[in-house]
Amino acid sequence: MADVEFQVVGKVAHVRLNRESGMNAITGEMDELLHAAWQRINAEADIWCAILSATGEKAFCIGADVSEGPERKTRMALAGGLTGIGGPLVTLKKPLIAAVQGFCVGGGFELAMCADVIVAAENAQFGLPETRHGIIGECGVVHRAVRQLPQRVAMAMILTGERIDAGTALRHGLVNEVVPTGNLETAAAAWAEKINKCAPLANQAAKAAALGRAGHPLETALATRFEEIERYAASEDVMERDQAAKEGRRPVWAGR
């Protein structure tokens, strides 16, 4: 079995970290497999959204596998470049759901924060242990945390290394839902089903617009024309939308 499993079920790509014995810490090989997964998800029109999960109940991911040491010849872009650490940032065009259980710390926490929707098991623990261990570097996790959590909550986590539990994460809006650990897979699938009821190209255009101008003033965002929205306006799905409205039925999206 590969340390990163990939399969497509219907319109949903399933990416699973499969290294339970190492608490799903990401090795160089896993990094390459994740990069290939993101590229395939972006390239295949019949993939409308993706779920990122991990095996075992103890940990979603504890970040990069530091045990590989200096003998690793190539620099690792953590999580296949999705986080933007160690190499160019890979932008995932499709909606991404993270299903998180157990320890979600360091680079693993950053990986989860790259998702558009996070579903957490009741046993999930989110943390930034870097400074507690005397580590700080290209630490993208601090930049994401201070943007996705209230500033003082994020700074307390950064400066103490203490973790927050799933309930606290939900209260602060870091996660969308908390479920029993045994229901995590079902809950993530339910989110994928809700997402895929929407026009997939419209979702992709909306994601590109929302995230593409998230760090800009509102006036700039409102004045921006987005290529993804322009392409969607000329798509088959727009014609299907209009035809379905005329016929009084639900549209059948094709993603084209």
PDB file of C-alpha atoms in Angstrom:
ATOM      1  CA  MET A   1       0.000   0.000   0.000  1.00  0.00           C
ATOM      2  CA  ALA A   2       1.238   3.464  -0.905  1.00  0.00           C
ATOM      3  CA  ASP A   3       1.882   5.975   1.874  1.00  0.00           C
ATOM      4  CA  VAL A   4      -0.504   8.292   0.014  1.00  0.00           C
ATOM      5  CA  GLU A   5      -3.586   6.615  -1.409  1.00  0.00           C
ATOM      6  CA  PHE A   6      -5.511   8.177  -4.278  1.00  0.00           C
ATOM      7  CA  GLN A   7      -8.819   7.145  -5.749  1.00  0.00           C
ATOM      8  CA  VAL A   8     -11.736   8.788  -7.492  1.00  0.00           C
ATOM      9  CA  VAL A   9     -15.258   7.800  -6.510  1.00  0.00           C
ATOM     10  CA  GLY A  10     -17.880   9.469  -8.648  1.00  0.00           C
ATOM     11  CA  LYS A  11     -16.909  13.123  -8.857  1.00  0.00           C
ATOM     12  CA  VAL A  12     -14.849  13.088  -5.657  1.00  0.00           C
ATOM     13  CA  ALA A  13     -11.097  12.530  -5.383  1.00  0.00           C
ATOM     14  CA  HIS A  14     -10.005  10.853  -2.154  1.00  0.00           C
ATOM     15  CA  VAL A  15      -6.455  11.591  -1.004  1.00  0.00           C
ATOM     16  CA  ARG A  16      -5.465   9.663   2.113  1.00  0.00           C
ATOM     17  CA  LEU A  17      -2.261   9.856   4.135  1.00  0.00           C
ATOM     18  CA  ASN A  18      -1.489   6.213   4.874  1.00  0.00           C
ATOM     19  CA  ARG A  19       1.448   6.124   7.256  1.00  0.00           C
ATOM     20  CA  GLU A  20      -0.215   5.473  10.576  1.00  0.00           C
ATOM     21  CA  SER A  21       2.951   4.035  12.152  1.00  0.00           C
ATOM     22  CA  GLY A  22       4.679   7.377  11.591  1.00  0.00           C
ATOM     23  CA  MET A  23       1.655   9.427  12.689  1.00  0.00           C
ATOM     24  CA  ASN A  24       1.231  10.316   8.994  1.00  0.00           C
ATOM     25  CA  ALA A  25       4.337  12.480   8.989  1.00  0.00           C
ATOM     26  CA  ILE A  26       5.103  13.374   5.382  1.00  0.00           C
ATOM     27  CA  THR A  27       8.190  11.824   3.813  1.00  0.00           C
ATOM     28  CA  GLY A  28       9.843  12.931   0.589  1.00  0.00           C
ATOM     29  CA  GLU A  29       8.089  10.152  -1.299  1.00  0.00           C
ATOM     30  CA  MET A  30       4.733  11.180   0.156  1.00  0.00           C
ATOM     31  CA  ASP A  31       5.451  14.755  -0.835  1.00  0.00           C
ATOM     32  CA  GLU A  32       5.888  13.684  -4.456  1.00  0.00           C
ATOM     33  CA  LEU A  33       2.711  11.587  -4.344  1.00  0.00           C
ATOM     34  CA  LEU A  34       0.745  14.504  -2.927  1.00  0.00           C
ATOM     35  CA  HIS A  35       2.054  16.788  -5.653  1.00  0.00           C
ATOM     36  CA  ALA A  36       0.901  14.276  -8.269  1.00  0.00           C
ATOM     37  CA  ALA A  37      -2.517  14.083  -6.596  1.00  0.00           C
ATOM     38  CA  TRP A  38      -3.060  17.847  -6.669  1.00  0.00           C
ATOM     39  CA  GLN A  39      -1.988  18.018 -10.313  1.00  0.00           C
ATOM     40  CA  ARG A  40      -4.392  15.242 -11.282  1.00  0.00           C
ATOM     41  CA  ILE A  41      -7.274  16.833  -9.369  1.00  0.00           C
ATOM     42  CA  ASN A  42      -6.673  20.135 -11.145  1.00  0.00           C
ATOM     43  CA  ALA A  43      -6.364  18.500 -14.566  1.00  0.00           C
ATOM     44  CA  GLU A  44      -9.357  16.141 -14.622  1.00  0.00           C
ATOM     45  CA  ALA A  45     -12.662  17.822 -15.411  1.00  0.00           C
ATOM     46  CA  ASP A  46     -14.664  14.947 -13.931  1.00  0.00           C
ATOM     47  CA  ILE A  47     -13.184  15.585 -10.474  1.00  0.00           C
ATOM     48  CA  TRP A  48     -15.352  18.239  -8.839  1.00  0.00           C
ATOM     49  CA  CYS A  49     -13.982  18.255  -5.293  1.00  0.00           C
ATOM     50  CA  ALA A  50     -11.516  16.391  -3.078  1.00  0.00           C
ATOM     51  CA  ILE A  51     -11.358  14.946   0.414  1.00  0.00           C
ATOM     52  CA  LEU A  52      -8.044  14.808   2.268  1.00  0.00           C
ATOM     53  CA  SER A  53      -7.978  12.303   5.130  1.00  0.00           C
ATOM     54  CA  ALA A  54      -5.550  10.102   7.040  1.00  0.00           C
ATOM     55  CA  THR A  55      -5.438   6.587   8.446  1.00  0.00           C
ATOM     56  CA  GLY A  56      -5.607   5.766  12.140  1.00  0.00           C
ATOM     57  CA  GLU A  57      -7.268   7.544  15.035  1.00  0.00           C
ATOM     58  CA  LYS A  58      -4.143   8.932  16.703  1.00  0.00           C
ATOM     59  CA  ALA A  59      -3.017  11.515  14.170  1.00  0.00           C
ATOM     60  CA  PHE A  60      -4.111  13.278  11.014  1.00  0.00           C
ATOM     61  CA  CYS A  61      -0.564  14.502  10.377  1.00  0.00           C
ATOM     62  CA  ILE A  62       2.300  15.758  12.513  1.00  0.00           C
ATOM     63  CA  GLY A  63       4.044  17.551   9.635  1.00  0.00           C
ATOM     64  CA  ALA A  64       7.215  16.671   7.768  1.00  0.00           C
ATOM     65  CA  ASP A  65       9.147  13.531   8.671  1.00  0.00           C
ATOM     66  CA  VAL A  66      12.328  14.980  10.160  1.00  0.00           C
ATOM     67  CA  SER A  67      13.834  11.506  10.587  1.00  0.00           C
ATOM     68  CA  GLU A  68      14.913  11.504   6.931  1.00  0.00           C
ATOM     69  CA  GLY A  69      17.627  13.932   7.960  1.00  0.00           C
ATOM     70  CA  PRO A  70      20.151  15.763   5.800  1.00  0.00           C
ATOM     71  CA  GLU A  71      20.665  12.804   3.477  1.00  0.00           C
ATOM     72  CA  ARG A  72      17.541  13.790   1.569  1.00  0.00           C
ATOM     73  CA  LYS A  73      18.874  15.152  -1.724  1.00  0.00           C
ATOM     74  CA  THR A  74      15.952  17.292  -2.822  1.00  0.00           C
ATOM     75  CA  ARG A  75      14.138  19.923  -0.821  1.00  0.00           C
ATOM     76  CA  MET A  76      10.641  18.934   0.225  1.00  0.00           C
ATOM     77  CA  ALA A  77       7.723  21.183  -0.637  1.00  0.00           C
ATOM     78  CA  LEU A  78       5.565  20.205   2.319  1.00  0.00           C
ATOM     79  CA  ALA A  79       2.331  18.508   1.239  1.00  0.00           C
ATOM     80  CA  GLY A  80       3.289  18.547  -2.407  1.00  0.00           C
ATOM     81  CA  GLY A  81       3.466  22.321  -2.542  1.00  0.00           C
ATOM     82  CA  LEU A  82      -0.102  22.891  -1.392  1.00  0.00           C
ATOM     83  CA  THR A  83       1.167  24.759   1.659  1.00  0.00           C
ATOM     84  CA  GLY A  84       3.690  26.814  -0.310  1.00  0.00           C
ATOM     85  CA  ILE A  85       6.504  25.718   2.012  1.00  0.00           C
ATOM     86  CA  GLY A  86       9.767  24.562   0.466  1.00  0.00           C
ATOM     87  CA  GLY A  87       8.787  25.404  -3.088  1.00  0.00           C
ATOM     88  CA  PRO A  88       6.214  27.114  -5.308  1.00  0.00           C
ATOM     89  CA  LEU A  89       2.671  27.272  -3.944  1.00  0.00           C
ATOM     90  CA  VAL A  90       0.361  24.797  -5.657  1.00  0.00           C
ATOM     91  CA  THR A  91      -3.122  26.261  -5.999  1.00  0.00           C
ATOM     92  CA  LEU A  92      -5.845  23.627  -5.882  1.00  0.00           C
ATOM     93  CA  LYS A  93      -8.664  24.799  -8.139  1.00  0.00           C
ATOM     94  CA  LYS A  94     -11.289  22.379  -6.824  1.00  0.00           C
ATOM     95  CA  PRO A  95     -12.926  22.600  -3.375  1.00  0.00           C
ATOM     96  CA  LEU A  96     -10.959  20.666  -0.734  1.00  0.00           C
ATOM     97  CA  ILE A  97     -12.395  19.091   2.405  1.00  0.00           C
ATOM     98  CA  ALA A  98     -10.051  17.997   5.207  1.00  0.00           C
ATOM     99  CA  ALA A  99     -11.210  15.223   7.534  1.00  0.00           C
ATOM    100  CA  VAL A 100      -9.092  15.621  10.657  1.00  0.00           C
ATOM    101  CA  GLN A 101      -8.660  13.328  13.627  1.00  0.00           C
ATOM    102  CA  GLY A 102      -6.178  13.110  16.480  1.00  0.00           C
ATOM    103  CA  PHE A 103      -3.029  15.205  16.383  1.00  0.00           C
ATOM    104  CA  CYS A 104      -3.050  17.856  13.671  1.00  0.00           C
ATOM    105  CA  VAL A 105       0.086  19.810  14.462  1.00  0.00           C
ATOM    106  CA  GLY A 106       2.887  21.755  12.823  1.00  0.00           C
ATOM    107  CA  GLY A 107       2.926  21.169   9.091  1.00  0.00           C
ATOM    108  CA  GLY A 108      -0.064  18.883   9.459  1.00  0.00           C
ATOM    109  CA  PHE A 109      -2.036  21.776  10.929  1.00  0.00           C
ATOM    110  CA  GLU A 110      -0.929  23.931   8.031  1.00  0.00           C
ATOM    111  CA  LEU A 111      -2.023  21.268   5.557  1.00  0.00           C
ATOM    112  CA  ALA A 112      -5.493  21.156   7.131  1.00  0.00           C
ATOM    113  CA  MET A 113      -5.747  24.952   6.968  1.00  0.00           C
ATOM    114  CA  CYS A 114      -5.224  24.759   3.196  1.00  0.00           C
ATOM    115  CA  ALA A 115      -8.649  23.101   2.924  1.00  0.00           C
ATOM    116  CA  ASP A 116     -11.821  25.040   2.191  1.00  0.00           C
ATOM    117  CA  VAL A 117     -13.875  22.981   4.661  1.00  0.00           C
ATOM    118  CA  ILE A 118     -12.553  21.190   7.762  1.00  0.00           C
ATOM    119  CA  VAL A 119     -14.479  18.414   9.475  1.00  0.00           C
ATOM    120  CA  ALA A 120     -12.939  17.444  12.803  1.00  0.00           C
ATOM    121  CA  ALA A 121     -13.343  14.327  14.887  1.00  0.00           C
ATOM    122  CA  GLU A 122     -14.049  14.853  18.574  1.00  0.00           C
ATOM    123  CA  ASN A 123     -10.506  13.721  19.402  1.00  0.00           C
ATOM    124  CA  ALA A 124      -8.823  16.252  17.095  1.00  0.00           C
ATOM    125  CA  GLN A 125      -6.079  18.415  18.586  1.00  0.00           C
ATOM    126  CA  PHE A 126      -4.665  21.396  16.687  1.00  0.00           C
ATOM    127  CA  GLY A 127      -1.308  22.827  17.591  1.00  0.00           C
ATOM    128  CA  LEU A 128       1.880  24.675  16.670  1.00  0.00           C
ATOM    129  CA  PRO A 129       4.632  23.061  18.754  1.00  0.00           C
ATOM    130  CA  GLU A 130       7.551  24.612  16.875  1.00  0.00           C
ATOM    131  CA  THR A 131       8.779  27.177  19.403  1.00  0.00           C
ATOM    132  CA  ARG A 132       8.372  24.733  22.291  1.00  0.00           C
ATOM    133  CA  HIS A 133      10.955  22.574  20.527  1.00  0.00           C
ATOM    134  CA  GLY A 134      13.159  25.521  19.598  1.00  0.00           C
ATOM    135  CA  ILE A 135      12.193  25.371  15.921  1.00  0.00           C
ATOM    136  CA  ILE A 136      11.242  28.255  13.669  1.00  0.00           C
ATOM    137  CA  GLY A 137      11.947  28.740  10.002  1.00  0.00           C
ATOM    138  CA  GLU A 138       9.800  28.968   6.897  1.00  0.00           C
ATOM    139  CA  CYS A 139       6.860  28.537   9.205  1.00  0.00           C
ATOM    140  CA  GLY A 140       3.819  29.095   7.016  1.00  0.00           C
ATOM    141  CA  VAL A 141       1.623  27.609   9.701  1.00  0.00           C
ATOM    142  CA  VAL A 142       1.937  30.769  11.829  1.00  0.00           C
ATOM    143  CA  HIS A 143       0.881  32.965   8.927  1.00  0.00           C
ATOM    144  CA  ARG A 144      -2.169  30.837   8.207  1.00  0.00           C
ATOM    145  CA  ALA A 145      -3.112  30.475  11.864  1.00  0.00           C
ATOM    146  CA  VAL A 146      -3.106  34.218  12.534  1.00  0.00           C
ATOM    147  CA  ARG A 147      -5.385  34.682   9.520  1.00  0.00           C
ATOM    148  CA  GLN A 148      -7.810  31.865  10.291  1.00  0.00           C
ATOM    149  CA  LEU A 149      -8.106  32.266  14.064  1.00  0.00           C
ATOM    150  CA  PRO A 150      -8.646  35.290  16.285  1.00  0.00           C
ATOM    151  CA  GLN A 151      -5.242  36.939  16.613  1.00  0.00           C
ATOM    152  CA  ARG A 152      -4.784  36.361  20.345  1.00  0.00           C
ATOM    153  CA  VAL A 153      -5.887  32.741  20.095  1.00  0.00           C
ATOM    154  CA  ALA A 154      -3.398  32.167  17.296  1.00  0.00           C
ATOM    155  CA  MET A 155      -0.611  34.037  19.073  1.00  0.00           C
ATOM    156  CA  ALA A 156      -1.182  32.092  22.283  1.00  0.00           C
ATOM    157  CA  MET A 157      -0.841  28.856  20.327  1.00  0.00           C
ATOM    158  CA  ILE A 158       2.281  30.110  18.553  1.00  0.00           C
ATOM    159  CA  LEU A 159       3.997  31.427  21.694  1.00  0.00           C
ATOM    160  CA  THR A 160       3.153  28.572  24.073  1.00  0.00           C
ATOM    161  CA  GLY A 161       2.977  25.523  21.829  1.00  0.00           C
ATOM    162  CA  GLU A 162      -0.265  24.545  23.541  1.00  0.00           C
ATOM    163  CA  ARG A 163      -2.952  22.797  21.503  1.00  0.00           C
ATOM    164  CA  ILE A 164      -6.665  23.508  21.169  1.00  0.00           C
ATOM    165  CA  ASP A 165      -9.276  20.783  20.994  1.00  0.00           C
ATOM    166  CA  ALA A 166     -11.978  20.266  18.384  1.00  0.00           C
ATOM    167  CA  GLY A 167     -14.661  22.084  20.360  1.00  0.00           C
ATOM    168  CA  THR A 168     -12.479  25.163  20.791  1.00  0.00           C
ATOM    169  CA  ALA A 169     -11.581  25.053  17.092  1.00  0.00           C
ATOM    170  CA  LEU A 170     -15.281  24.985  16.223  1.00  0.00           C
ATOM    171  CA  ARG A 171     -16.053  27.871  18.565  1.00  0.00           C
ATOM    172  CA  HIS A 172     -13.395  30.002  16.879  1.00  0.00           C
ATOM    173  CA  GLY A 173     -14.529  29.109  13.369  1.00  0.00           C
ATOM    174  CA  LEU A 174     -11.425  27.106  12.466  1.00  0.00           C
ATOM    175  CA  VAL A 175     -13.485  24.013  11.620  1.00  0.00           C
ATOM    176  CA  ASN A 176     -16.945  23.644  10.101  1.00  0.00           C
ATOM    177  CA  GLU A 177     -18.178  20.626  12.036  1.00  0.00           C
ATOM    178  CA  VAL A 178     -17.179  18.318  14.887  1.00  0.00           C
ATOM    179  CA  VAL A 179     -18.342  14.704  14.762  1.00  0.00           C
ATOM    180  CA  PRO A 180     -17.672  11.442  16.608  1.00  0.00           C
ATOM    181  CA  THR A 181     -14.464   9.867  15.343  1.00  0.00           C
ATOM    182  CA  GLY A 182     -16.340   6.957  13.800  1.00  0.00           C
ATOM    183  CA  ASN A 183     -18.488   9.350  11.761  1.00  0.00           C
ATOM    184  CA  LEU A 184     -15.634  11.368  10.265  1.00  0.00           C
ATOM    185  CA  GLU A 185     -15.591   9.699   6.851  1.00  0.00           C
ATOM    186  CA  THR A 186     -19.369   9.900   6.512  1.00  0.00           C
ATOM    187  CA  ALA A 187     -19.414  13.564   7.501  1.00  0.00           C
ATOM    188  CA  ALA A 188     -16.711  14.458   4.966  1.00  0.00           C
ATOM    189  CA  ALA A 189     -18.612  12.593   2.247  1.00  0.00           C
ATOM    190  CA  ALA A 190     -21.766  14.530   3.149  1.00  0.00           C
ATOM    191  CA  TRP A 191     -19.905  17.822   2.660  1.00  0.00           C
ATOM    192  CA  ALA A 192     -18.643  16.609  -0.719  1.00  0.00           C
ATOM    193  CA  GLU A 193     -22.197  15.722  -1.723  1.00  0.00           C
ATOM    194  CA  LYS A 194     -23.438  19.186  -0.766  1.00  0.00           C
ATOM    195  CA  ILE A 195     -20.617  20.847  -2.674  1.00  0.00           C
ATOM    196  CA  ASN A 196     -21.204  18.717  -5.765  1.00  0.00           C
ATOM    197  CA  LYS A 197     -24.872  19.685  -5.941  1.00  0.00           C
ATOM    198  CA  CYS A 198     -23.597  23.087  -7.056  1.00  0.00           C
ATOM    199  CA  ALA A 199     -22.302  23.907 -10.519  1.00  0.00           C
ATOM    200  CA  PRO A 200     -18.678  22.728 -10.363  1.00  0.00           C
ATOM    201  CA  LEU A 201     -17.247  25.411 -12.630  1.00  0.00           C
ATOM    202  CA  ALA A 202     -19.136  28.061 -10.676  1.00  0.00           C
ATOM    203  CA  ASN A 203     -17.625  26.672  -7.479  1.00  0.00           C
ATOM    204  CA  GLN A 204     -14.149  26.785  -8.977  1.00  0.00           C
ATOM    205  CA  ALA A 205     -14.662  30.345 -10.188  1.00  0.00           C
ATOM    206  CA  ALA A 206     -16.029  31.388  -6.793  1.00  0.00           C
ATOM    207  CA  LYS A 207     -13.052  29.823  -4.997  1.00  0.00           C
ATOM    208  CA  ALA A 208     -10.589  31.540  -7.327  1.00  0.00           C
ATOM    209  CA  ALA A 209     -12.259  34.902  -6.808  1.00  0.00           C
ATOM    210  CA  ALA A 210     -12.699  34.619  -3.043  1.00  0.00           C
ATOM    211  CA  LEU A 211      -9.162  33.436  -2.305  1.00  0.00           C
ATOM    212  CA  GLY A 212      -7.472  35.370  -5.079  1.00  0.00           C
ATOM    213  CA  ARG A 213      -8.390  38.712  -3.527  1.00  0.00           C
ATOM    214  CA  ALA A 214      -8.686  37.721   0.123  1.00  0.00           C
ATOM    215  CA  GLY A 215      -5.698  39.848   1.120  1.00  0.00           C
ATOM    216  CA  HIS A 216      -6.718  42.898  -0.897  1.00  0.00           C
ATOM    217  CA  PRO A 217      -8.948  45.863  -0.014  1.00  0.00           C
ATOM    218  CA  LEU A 218     -12.621  45.375  -0.817  1.00  0.00           C
ATOM    219  CA  GLU A 219     -12.481  48.077  -3.474  1.00  0.00           C
ATOM    220  CA  THR A 220      -9.749  46.150  -5.315  1.00  0.00           C
ATOM    221  CA  ALA A 221     -11.644  42.887  -5.099  1.00  0.00           C
ATOM    222  CA  LEU A 222     -14.837  44.469  -6.430  1.00  0.00           C
ATOM    223  CA  ALA A 223     -12.972  46.047  -9.350  1.00  0.00           C
ATOM    224  CA  THR A 224     -11.256  42.810 -10.410  1.00  0.00           C
ATOM    225  CA  ARG A 225     -12.394  40.750 -13.373  1.00  0.00           C
ATOM    226  CA  PHE A 226     -11.664  37.053 -12.944  1.00  0.00           C
ATOM    227  CA  GLU A 227     -10.765  34.789 -15.858  1.00  0.00           C
ATOM    228  CA  GLU A 228     -12.455  31.820 -14.174  1.00  0.00           C
ATOM    229  CA  ILE A 229     -15.761  33.694 -13.988  1.00  0.00           C
ATOM    230  CA  GLU A 230     -15.448  34.775 -17.613  1.00  0.00           C
ATOM    231  CA  ARG A 231     -14.813  31.178 -18.717  1.00  0.00           C
ATOM    232  CA  TYR A 232     -17.751  29.917 -16.712  1.00  0.00           C
ATOM    233  CA  ALA A 233     -20.033  32.462 -18.388  1.00  0.00           C
ATOM    234  CA  ALA A 234     -19.314  30.766 -21.733  1.00  0.00           C
ATOM    235  CA  SER A 235     -19.630  27.187 -20.464  1.00  0.00           C
ATOM    236  CA  GLU A 236     -22.126  24.434 -21.292  1.00  0.00           C
ATOM    237  CA  ASP A 237     -23.303  24.520 -17.680  1.00  0.00           C
ATOM    238  CA  VAL A 238     -24.507  28.107 -18.056  1.00  0.00           C
ATOM    239  CA  MET A 239     -26.566  27.073 -21.074  1.00  0.00           C
ATOM    240  CA  GLU A 240     -27.906  24.117 -19.086  1.00  0.00           C
ATOM    241  CA  ARG A 241     -28.754  26.448 -16.195  1.00  0.00           C
ATOM    242  CA  ASP A 242     -30.795  28.706 -18.460  1.00  0.00           C
ATOM    243  CA  GLN A 243     -32.500  25.798 -20.231  1.00  0.00           C
ATOM    244  CA  ALA A 244     -33.400  24.139 -16.945  1.00  0.00           C
ATOM    245  CA  ALA A 245     -34.934  27.406 -15.725  1.00  0.00           C
ATOM    246  CA  LYS A 246     -37.108  27.588 -18.842  1.00  0.00           C
ATOM    247  CA  GLU A 247     -38.234  23.979 -18.389  1.00  0.00           C
ATOM    248  CA  GLY A 248     -38.856  24.275 -14.654  1.00  0.00           C
ATOM    249  CA  ARG A 249     -36.426  21.503 -13.664  1.00  0.00           C
ATOM    250  CA  ARG A 250     -33.167  21.132 -11.783  1.00  0.00           C
ATOM    251  CA  PRO A 251     -30.069  21.604 -13.939  1.00  0.00           C
ATOM    252  CA  VAL A 252     -27.839  18.610 -14.603  1.00  0.00           C
ATOM    253  CA  TRP A 253     -24.291  19.860 -14.324  1.00  0.00           C
ATOM    254  CA  ALA A 254     -21.596  18.506 -16.615  1.00  0.00           C
ATOM    255  CA  GLY A 255     -18.633  20.519 -15.392  1.00  0.00           C
ATOM    256  CA  ARG A 256     -18.006  21.812 -18.912  1.00  0.00           C
TER     257      ARG A 256
END
